[in-house]
Amino acid sequence: MNSPLPPLSAAPAAPAAPTAPTADALSAPLRAIAGRVRRRVAVRLWLALLSTQLRWCFAVVVVAALARLAGAGLPTWSVVLIPVWLLLSALLAWRRAPTTASALALMDRTLGLDDLLLNAWSFAARRGNGSFAREHLRRAAQRLPALDAAQAVPLTLPLRQLGALLLMALLLGSGLLAPLPPVPPALLDERQRGELATQADELVREAAQVPTSALGEAEKAKLDELQQRIRAAQDQARRQGLTQPEVLKELDRLAHRAEDLAALLDQADTPNAALLTELERHADTADLASALRAGDLAKAAAEAKALGDRLERKDLTLDERRRLEQALERAAKAGDGDQSSAAKAVEQAQAAMQQGDAASAAKALQRLGQDLARRQQRQDAAKAMTRLANRLRSTGSRLLSSPAGALTKLPAGTRSSGAPLAAGALPPARFQPGRKSGQGTRPGAGTQAGTGQAPTPVPGQGPGDGDGIPVPGTGDAADAGAVPVPGSGAAGAAASAAGAMAGGSQAGSGHVASSGGPTTPQAATSTRTVTAASGEGHSEQTQVSGQVHEESAARALAQTPLDLVDAEERALSEDPLPAGRRAQVKAYFTLLREQLEP
Amino acid sequence: MIDPTTLIARFSQRFAALQGEIGKGIVGNEALINDCLVAMLTQGHVLLEGVPGLGKTSLVRVLSKVLGLSFGRVQCTPDLMPADILGTHIINEDDHGRRSLRFERGPGFRHLLLVDEINRATPKTQAALLEVMQERQVTAGSECLPLPTPFFVLATQNPVEMEGTYPLPEAQLDRFAFKLIVRFPSREHLVAIANRTSGYQEPVLTPVMDGAELEALTLQAAEVAVSDPLALYAADLVLATHPGQPQAPPAVKRMVAYGASPRGLQTLIRTARVHALLAGRAAVAASDIRRVAHAALRHRIIRNFEGEAEGLDADKLIDEILATVPAPGA
């Protein structure tokens, strides 16, 4: 047996080993070092979390920067979100931090300790350890002071990510990404307030002119309220501190109220077509039916009253009465189920006639006349309300869209976009006088510079017909009015020299000296009516110096034949034709009108 | 009482002495020798698998000499009977002519039993080793005959030969602590073999220790502390070999029919203790368990049909298990 060492059984007892630390004594230092490892692992996890989330944060910042260009953005207080985000990430990282045992195991693995600390932690937690377990604890206690958590869990600060974090904080905290402050609503200046007050006066006058004879109490009360509000707006207009949105809102509200009232006043009560057709077939009632169909309530009221009066005066012969009775009977049958006032009146009249009670029939027709007259008045009131509503709306748009309504004063020598206007530069085509988009330009207008022109023939105008139209470029324009017409030669040049005229010396071209302030607003210089040749209808021309002038025809193409039909119908009423024949001719003209009307 | 530090130091010294002496008789295969010694230090049996001519039988003979253990050898053949291993009753006639039955002990009654080519023996004969390996006794009739202590079975088998072989049943495989693969020697080792063993004289070996000392070392190794996390880790490794367990990796679930038994866990712990002592530690570490995992588990993983069809390598499977099961404390 090759055994230089004696067998184990014979070995003398070795001196007592150093006393192993108690399990409890080792728990604390183990927990302490595990705590350090846990914290470092948590920090590492936190930094890793931040690194993964940082790209999303950058995306948010980029989006905020883009939104900033559009006026929105992140408020300055959003910088608080960064520490909140850091705190939440830290909490999340701490939750994911290893337990004490795991931290010790991590340290064992990292430092190559062969589970020294993990085993020690386990032995320290249990009782009744054997000699080898105690020996292990002793060795662990011996090595523990020399162990460094930093060695096991080195931390490397991600400088790039920290730099990015700092940059984000600076961007948010500096307010560079904050939304643009809202533009306060523009206040009306003094001139605008004056104009608004003027408009309000006219509106008050117009509101007072609404006919109220046919209005009910409730409707009158609504009209009164509207008038009061317009007066209140008139008073407010004189105050300072009124903003554009407030003005527009109030005008719009008033316009809506006016429209609502108009709708209330103009409620349809049209009898059905079968009733009207039947009435038109009979000469006695044809006029009434025509007026009702045409919507001419005044005429219909007169016809109904006339018919009623004839019945009451007993002017009708027996045949005529019988004929009228037949007409009413057929009309009532045709209008069966119709709830209009005309249908009811016809029905009542027919019933009375059947009873032989002509007086009651007359009264029914007279009542119909009164009702129709009243409706006509209400219709007129409704139209007045509609005009008032349109006026209210146009007041707002006129206030803000006219040059007088410009809210910003551009620095001298700049365009509305802020870029400087070059001397001699041509204004945009839409601002060139003599042209309007969508309409043909008058040939020759505004195309020659500085020289006079022969009068340009206007379609429909013969030589010498109508009023003279100030053609740009002609000397006649100097007589057109107090304000010189652009392109009117010397007068225009003088006006240009005076610096009081916009648009230059020639319609369609020119420039304005932009060294001064904004140009003086120009009202319409002339409104001409051009009488067309051969009585084909006139045209109207409104001309404003330096502005686009508008031309519009006052007649539609089909208007002429319609007028002809009208004239023939009127002639028909005056000629002594038999009633039946008259009805036939009337029917013919009615059909003709239907074909001609658009 | 001897302090652990001294015990640890002496254990390492005795082990080194064993290694040195065995190295005189066996060229190379240091890891194999270590594993054999580790298994024997836990009173475990060893199954050696390798192609013929690698020195498996020589190793066992050298071990018996160096460890001072009596040696018995059984060459398994298909006609080998259990009695050929364990012994049998024979009729004995005394001087007076009276006849009686006497149990004649077989070669199994040695400290170290070499069962050569165990897979060539019939299952009946293989089964005879079951009680021997587990109980370390032989039951013959009504007699229960203990085997000498320490007792080890070192069996060999040839992986190449398929004809005329009887694969060991799972119950028998489970009784081996380690299954060690004997690899073909390297070029350098072949040269050393040629130089040292091509003669006809066997090397002279000196016994380093006896059976009593071996037993003492075994008991000492059993004292090494195992913490709860490490025991849990070993248990997780064993559970990971079972396809129905959540710890099992996908390959186990797909290709394994049955995993290691609690005997496998015992082997892991016992042999890990030896390694801890050899490393000079008083407690088992995860590295000790990982070191013995392949030897302790490779023969306890039973492949299913798919595993067999795909030729599942148990060692690779154990590698995957080691990679999948989280380290203790994680």
Tab-separated table of N, CA and C in Angstrom, chain B residues 144-248:
chain	number	residue	atom	x	y	z
B	144	CYS	N	-29.932	-15.531	2.986
B	144	CYS	CA	-29.643	-14.178	2.481
B	144	CYS	C	-28.175	-13.921	2.756
B	145	LEU	N	-27.387	-13.911	1.721
B	145	LEU	CA	-25.944	-13.845	1.902
B	145	LEU	C	-25.452	-12.452	1.527
B	146	PRO	N	-24.929	-11.701	2.471
B	146	PRO	CA	-24.433	-10.361	2.137
B	146	PRO	C	-23.165	-10.440	1.318
B	147	LEU	N	-23.028	-9.499	0.489
B	147	LEU	CA	-21.815	-9.407	-0.315
B	147	LEU	C	-20.770	-8.640	0.476
B	148	PRO	N	-19.519	-8.789	0.110
B	148	PRO	CA	-18.481	-8.059	0.862
B	148	PRO	C	-18.626	-6.554	0.640
B	149	THR	N	-18.235	-5.784	1.590
B	149	THR	CA	-18.260	-4.314	1.464
B	149	THR	C	-16.824	-3.803	1.412
B	150	PRO	N	-16.535	-2.834	0.650
B	150	PRO	CA	-17.463	-2.278	-0.352
B	150	PRO	C	-17.635	-3.222	-1.541
B	151	PHE	N	-18.745	-3.033	-2.222
B	151	PHE	CA	-19.038	-3.883	-3.349
B	151	PHE	C	-19.371	-3.022	-4.550
B	152	PHE	N	-18.752	-3.306	-5.618
B	152	PHE	CA	-19.007	-2.550	-6.841
B	152	PHE	C	-19.182	-3.509	-7.999
B	153	VAL	N	-20.066	-3.113	-8.891
B	153	VAL	CA	-20.223	-3.814	-10.167
B	153	VAL	C	-19.758	-2.865	-11.248
B	154	LEU	N	-18.771	-3.286	-11.954
B	154	LEU	CA	-18.341	-2.519	-13.106
B	154	LEU	C	-18.632	-3.368	-14.337
B	155	ALA	N	-19.572	-2.949	-15.093
B	155	ALA	CA	-19.973	-3.713	-16.265
B	155	ALA	C	-19.492	-3.018	-17.518
B	156	THR	N	-19.262	-3.850	-18.529
B	156	THR	CA	-18.876	-3.272	-19.812
B	156	THR	C	-19.870	-3.715	-20.864
B	157	GLN	N	-19.989	-2.897	-21.900
B	157	GLN	CA	-20.802	-3.339	-23.029
B	157	GLN	C	-20.277	-2.700	-24.295
B	158	ASN	N	-20.547	-3.423	-25.360
B	158	ASN	CA	-20.029	-3.043	-26.656
B	158	ASN	C	-21.146	-2.413	-27.464
B	159	PRO	N	-21.023	-1.167	-27.836
B	159	PRO	CA	-22.147	-0.523	-28.551
B	159	PRO	C	-22.269	-0.945	-29.999
B	160	VAL	N	-21.219	-1.608	-30.491
B	160	VAL	CA	-21.224	-1.906	-31.927
B	160	VAL	C	-22.010	-3.153	-32.237
B	161	GLU	N	-21.785	-4.179	-31.441
B	161	GLU	CA	-22.434	-5.448	-31.739
B	161	GLU	C	-23.915	-5.392	-31.442
B	162	MET	N	-24.713	-5.732	-32.379
B	162	MET	CA	-26.161	-5.729	-32.200
B	162	MET	C	-26.705	-7.141	-32.198
B	163	GLU	N	-26.095	-8.008	-32.884
B	163	GLU	CA	-26.628	-9.368	-32.981
B	163	GLU	C	-26.233	-10.162	-31.749
B	164	GLY	N	-27.183	-10.906	-31.233
B	164	GLY	CA	-26.920	-11.747	-30.079
B	164	GLY	C	-26.762	-10.946	-28.795
B	165	THR	N	-27.290	-9.732	-28.774
B	165	THR	CA	-27.180	-8.934	-27.544
B	165	THR	C	-28.565	-8.672	-26.986
B	166	TYR	N	-28.597	-8.450	-25.679
B	166	TYR	CA	-29.856	-8.181	-24.994
B	166	TYR	C	-29.707	-6.844	-24.271
B	167	PRO	N	-30.349	-5.822	-24.805
B	167	PRO	CA	-30.212	-4.503	-24.144
B	167	PRO	C	-30.645	-4.584	-22.692
B	168	LEU	N	-29.932	-3.879	-21.874
B	168	LEU	CA	-30.237	-3.903	-20.458
B	168	LEU	C	-31.595	-3.275	-20.201
B	169	PRO	N	-32.383	-3.876	-19.330
B	169	PRO	CA	-33.672	-3.252	-18.997
B	169	PRO	C	-33.448	-1.956	-18.221
B	170	GLU	N	-34.467	-1.104	-18.266
B	170	GLU	CA	-34.355	0.213	-17.618
B	170	GLU	C	-34.094	0.070	-16.122
B	171	ALA	N	-34.701	-0.922	-15.527
B	171	ALA	CA	-34.513	-1.111	-14.087
B	171	ALA	C	-33.053	-1.397	-13.757
B	172	GLN	N	-32.433	-2.154	-14.633
B	172	GLN	CA	-31.024	-2.481	-14.398
B	172	GLN	C	-30.134	-1.283	-14.706
B	173	LEU	N	-30.453	-0.603	-15.768
B	173	LEU	CA	-29.658	0.581	-16.105
B	173	LEU	C	-29.696	1.595	-14.973
B	174	ASP	N	-30.868	1.701	-14.356
B	174	ASP	CA	-31.034	2.708	-13.300
B	174	ASP	C	-30.179	2.409	-12.083
B	175	ARG	N	-29.713	1.145	-11.981
B	175	ARG	CA	-28.921	0.781	-10.814
B	175	ARG	C	-27.448	1.136	-10.960
B	176	PHE	N	-27.086	1.502	-12.177
B	176	PHE	CA	-25.724	1.975	-12.378
B	176	PHE	C	-25.664	3.458	-12.052
B	177	ALA	N	-24.702	3.849	-11.252
B	177	ALA	CA	-24.563	5.268	-10.909
B	177	ALA	C	-24.143	6.055	-12.133
B	178	PHE	N	-23.142	5.545	-12.803
B	178	PHE	CA	-22.603	6.230	-13.961
B	178	PHE	C	-22.614	5.296	-15.153
B	179	LYS	N	-22.871	5.904	-16.294
B	179	LYS	CA	-22.557	5.209	-17.545
B	179	LYS	C	-21.485	6.042	-18.215
B	180	LEU	N	-20.309	5.386	-18.370
B	180	LEU	CA	-19.176	6.143	-18.902
B	180	LEU	C	-18.857	5.648	-20.303
B	181	ILE	N	-18.648	6.603	-21.174
B	181	ILE	CA	-18.294	6.261	-22.556
B	181	ILE	C	-16.770	6.215	-22.649
B	182	VAL	N	-16.270	5.077	-23.058
B	182	VAL	CA	-14.830	4.950	-23.228
B	182	VAL	C	-14.517	5.355	-24.657
B	183	ARG	N	-13.786	6.455	-24.767
B	183	ARG	CA	-13.491	7.002	-26.104
B	183	ARG	C	-12.212	6.373	-26.659
B	184	PHE	N	-12.126	6.445	-27.887
B	184	PHE	CA	-10.910	5.940	-28.544
B	184	PHE	C	-9.742	6.856	-28.167
B	185	PRO	N	-8.609	6.315	-27.839
B	185	PRO	CA	-7.506	7.179	-27.404
B	185	PRO	C	-7.005	8.076	-28.521
B	186	SER	N	-6.417	9.163	-28.076
B	186	SER	CA	-5.868	10.108	-29.042
B	186	SER	C	-4.557	9.573	-29.605
B	187	ARG	N	-4.028	10.294	-30.510
B	187	ARG	CA	-2.791	9.861	-31.180
B	187	ARG	C	-1.641	9.775	-30.170
B	188	GLU	N	-1.594	10.774	-29.317
B	188	GLU	CA	-0.511	10.773	-28.324
B	188	GLU	C	-0.669	9.592	-27.374
B	189	HIS	N	-1.921	9.344	-27.003
B	189	HIS	CA	-2.149	8.234	-26.093
B	189	HIS	C	-1.847	6.899	-26.775
B	190	LEU	N	-2.176	6.807	-28.014
B	190	LEU	CA	-1.849	5.568	-28.736
B	190	LEU	C	-0.334	5.331	-28.744
B	191	VAL	N	0.379	6.394	-28.927
B	191	VAL	CA	1.853	6.266	-28.909
B	191	VAL	C	2.313	5.814	-27.530
B	192	ALA	N	1.718	6.395	-26.493
B	192	ALA	CA	2.087	6.013	-25.113
B	192	ALA	C	1.703	4.571	-24.847
B	193	ILE	N	0.545	4.172	-25.380
B	193	ILE	CA	0.116	2.774	-25.219
B	193	ILE	C	1.134	1.857	-25.886
B	194	ALA	N	1.504	2.258	-27.050
B	194	ALA	CA	2.477	1.426	-27.785
B	194	ALA	C	3.776	1.317	-27.002
B	195	ASN	N	4.164	2.412	-26.399
B	195	ASN	CA	5.462	2.391	-25.699
B	195	ASN	C	5.380	1.627	-24.385
B	196	ARG	N	4.256	1.755	-23.725
B	196	ARG	CA	4.191	1.235	-22.358
B	196	ARG	C	3.538	-0.136	-22.241
B	197	THR	N	2.668	-0.446	-23.111
B	197	THR	CA	1.887	-1.663	-22.876
B	197	THR	C	2.013	-2.701	-23.976
B	198	SER	N	2.898	-2.475	-24.872
B	198	SER	CA	3.008	-3.467	-25.948
B	198	SER	C	3.887	-4.631	-25.550
B	199	GLY	N	4.445	-4.540	-24.362
B	199	GLY	CA	5.222	-5.688	-23.889
B	199	GLY	C	4.297	-6.728	-23.281
B	200	TYR	N	4.922	-7.727	-22.684
B	200	TYR	CA	4.118	-8.815	-22.127
B	200	TYR	C	4.090	-8.794	-20.607
B	201	GLN	N	4.776	-7.818	-20.016
B	201	GLN	CA	4.775	-7.711	-18.560
B	201	GLN	C	3.760	-6.680	-18.151
B	202	GLU	N	3.005	-7.057	-17.178
B	202	GLU	CA	2.013	-6.104	-16.692
B	202	GLU	C	2.688	-5.160	-15.712
B	203	PRO	N	2.198	-3.941	-15.658
B	203	PRO	CA	2.834	-2.999	-14.726
B	203	PRO	C	2.593	-3.441	-13.284
B	204	VAL	N	3.531	-3.104	-12.468
B	204	VAL	CA	3.417	-3.455	-11.050
B	204	VAL	C	2.697	-2.311	-10.351
B	205	LEU	N	1.622	-2.661	-9.745
B	205	LEU	CA	0.797	-1.630	-9.090
B	205	LEU	C	0.751	-1.886	-7.587
B	206	THR	N	0.761	-0.817	-6.867
B	206	THR	CA	0.726	-0.913	-5.405
B	206	THR	C	-0.626	-0.441	-4.913
B	207	PRO	N	-1.259	-1.200	-4.072
B	207	PRO	CA	-2.534	-0.725	-3.519
B	207	PRO	C	-2.335	0.573	-2.717
B	208	VAL	N	-3.166	1.547	-3.017
B	208	VAL	CA	-3.075	2.845	-2.344
B	208	VAL	C	-3.891	2.837	-1.068
B	209	MET	N	-5.005	2.170	-1.117
B	209	MET	CA	-5.857	2.128	0.078
B	209	MET	C	-6.587	0.807	0.088
B	210	ASP	N	-7.266	0.575	1.165
B	210	ASP	CA	-8.045	-0.633	1.245
B	210	ASP	C	-9.527	-0.280	1.247
B	211	GLY	N	-10.290	-1.327	1.402
B	211	GLY	CA	-11.723	-1.127	1.360
B	211	GLY	C	-12.231	-0.285	2.506
B	212	ALA	N	-11.624	-0.438	3.654
B	212	ALA	CA	-12.067	0.321	4.828
B	212	ALA	C	-11.859	1.808	4.621
B	213	GLU	N	-10.703	2.124	4.069
B	213	GLU	CA	-10.433	3.545	3.833
B	213	GLU	C	-11.367	4.078	2.766
B	214	LEU	N	-11.602	3.245	1.800
B	214	LEU	CA	-12.528	3.664	0.755
B	214	LEU	C	-13.897	3.963	1.335
B	215	GLU	N	-14.315	3.111	2.233
B	215	GLU	CA	-15.604	3.351	2.887
B	215	GLU	C	-15.580	4.617	3.719
B	216	ALA	N	-14.454	4.830	4.397
B	216	ALA	CA	-14.347	6.057	5.206
B	216	ALA	C	-14.425	7.299	4.343
B	217	LEU	N	-13.732	7.225	3.229
B	217	LEU	CA	-13.800	8.378	2.310
B	217	LEU	C	-15.223	8.565	1.809
B	218	THR	N	-15.895	7.473	1.561
B	218	THR	CA	-17.282	7.560	1.104
B	218	THR	C	-18.144	8.263	2.131
B	219	LEU	N	-17.952	7.856	3.399
B	219	LEU	CA	-18.747	8.488	4.453
B	219	LEU	C	-18.394	9.957	4.609
B	220	GLN	N	-17.115	10.242	4.426
B	220	GLN	CA	-16.696	11.637	4.538
B	220	GLN	C	-17.333	12.485	3.439
B	221	ALA	N	-17.374	11.924	2.248
B	221	ALA	CA	-17.976	12.664	1.145
B	221	ALA	C	-19.448	12.943	1.400
B	222	ALA	N	-20.084	12.051	2.108
B	222	ALA	CA	-21.507	12.241	2.399
B	222	ALA	C	-21.757	13.394	3.345
B	223	GLU	N	-20.691	13.870	4.004
B	223	GLU	CA	-20.842	14.986	4.942
B	223	GLU	C	-20.878	16.330	4.250
B	224	VAL	N	-20.441	16.363	3.036
B	224	VAL	CA	-20.376	17.654	2.346
B	224	VAL	C	-21.774	18.259	2.301
B	225	ALA	N	-21.832	19.549	2.598
B	225	ALA	CA	-23.128	20.219	2.712
B	225	ALA	C	-23.724	20.506	1.331
B	226	VAL	N	-25.017	20.337	1.272
B	226	VAL	CA	-25.766	20.690	0.062
B	226	VAL	C	-26.852	21.678	0.473
B	227	SER	N	-26.815	22.869	-0.087
B	227	SER	CA	-27.807	23.888	0.277
B	227	SER	C	-29.120	23.610	-0.459
B	228	ASP	N	-30.159	24.243	0.020
B	228	ASP	CA	-31.480	24.035	-0.591
B	228	ASP	C	-31.543	24.478	-2.052
B	229	PRO	N	-30.973	25.620	-2.391
B	229	PRO	CA	-31.020	26.001	-3.811
B	229	PRO	C	-30.328	24.991	-4.706
B	230	LEU	N	-29.249	24.401	-4.212
B	230	LEU	CA	-28.551	23.432	-5.041
B	230	LEU	C	-29.335	22.138	-5.149
B	231	ALA	N	-29.956	21.724	-4.071
B	231	ALA	CA	-30.803	20.537	-4.142
B	231	ALA	C	-31.959	20.776	-5.106
B	232	LEU	N	-32.481	21.998	-5.062
B	232	LEU	CA	-33.571	22.350	-5.975
B	232	LEU	C	-33.091	22.327	-7.417
B	233	TYR	N	-31.900	22.785	-7.620
B	233	TYR	CA	-31.333	22.789	-8.974
B	233	TYR	C	-31.188	21.366	-9.501
B	234	ALA	N	-30.668	20.467	-8.647
B	234	ALA	CA	-30.521	19.067	-9.067
B	234	ALA	C	-31.879	18.455	-9.354
B	235	ALA	N	-32.860	18.786	-8.523
B	235	ALA	CA	-34.202	18.261	-8.742
B	235	ALA	C	-34.784	18.780	-10.056
B	236	ASP	N	-34.541	20.048	-10.348
B	236	ASP	CA	-35.024	20.606	-11.606
B	236	ASP	C	-34.385	19.919	-12.807
B	237	LEU	N	-33.119	19.580	-12.658
B	237	LEU	CA	-32.458	18.876	-13.762
B	237	LEU	C	-33.101	17.519	-13.997
B	238	VAL	N	-33.377	16.829	-12.922
B	238	VAL	CA	-34.003	15.508	-13.061
B	238	VAL	C	-35.408	15.652	-13.647
B	239	LEU	N	-36.139	16.636	-13.154
B	239	LEU	CA	-37.497	16.846	-13.672
B	239	LEU	C	-37.473	17.226	-15.140
B	240	ALA	N	-36.454	17.905	-15.536
B	240	ALA	CA	-36.376	18.338	-16.935
B	240	ALA	C	-36.177	17.170	-17.891
B	241	THR	N	-35.836	16.011	-17.355
B	241	THR	CA	-35.697	14.834	-18.229
B	241	THR	C	-37.033	14.152	-18.482
B	242	HIS	N	-38.070	14.629	-17.806
B	242	HIS	CA	-39.375	14.014	-17.967
B	242	HIS	C	-40.222	14.844	-18.921
B	243	PRO	N	-40.810	14.227	-19.910
B	243	PRO	CA	-41.524	15.008	-20.926
B	243	PRO	C	-42.763	15.721	-20.396
B	244	GLY	N	-43.326	15.250	-19.317
B	244	GLY	CA	-44.552	15.867	-18.825
B	244	GLY	C	-44.330	17.040	-17.901
B	245	GLN	N	-43.076	17.371	-17.625
B	245	GLN	CA	-42.782	18.434	-16.666
B	245	GLN	C	-42.600	19.765	-17.390
B	246	PRO	N	-42.973	20.865	-16.721
B	246	PRO	CA	-42.835	22.170	-17.373
B	246	PRO	C	-41.382	22.562	-17.607
B	247	GLN	N	-40.462	22.006	-16.783
B	247	GLN	CA	-39.055	22.368	-16.981
B	247	GLN	C	-38.460	21.726	-18.219
B	248	ALA	N	-39.132	20.700	-18.759
B	248	ALA	CA	-38.541	19.943	-19.862
B	248	ALA	C	-38.444	20.788	-21.111
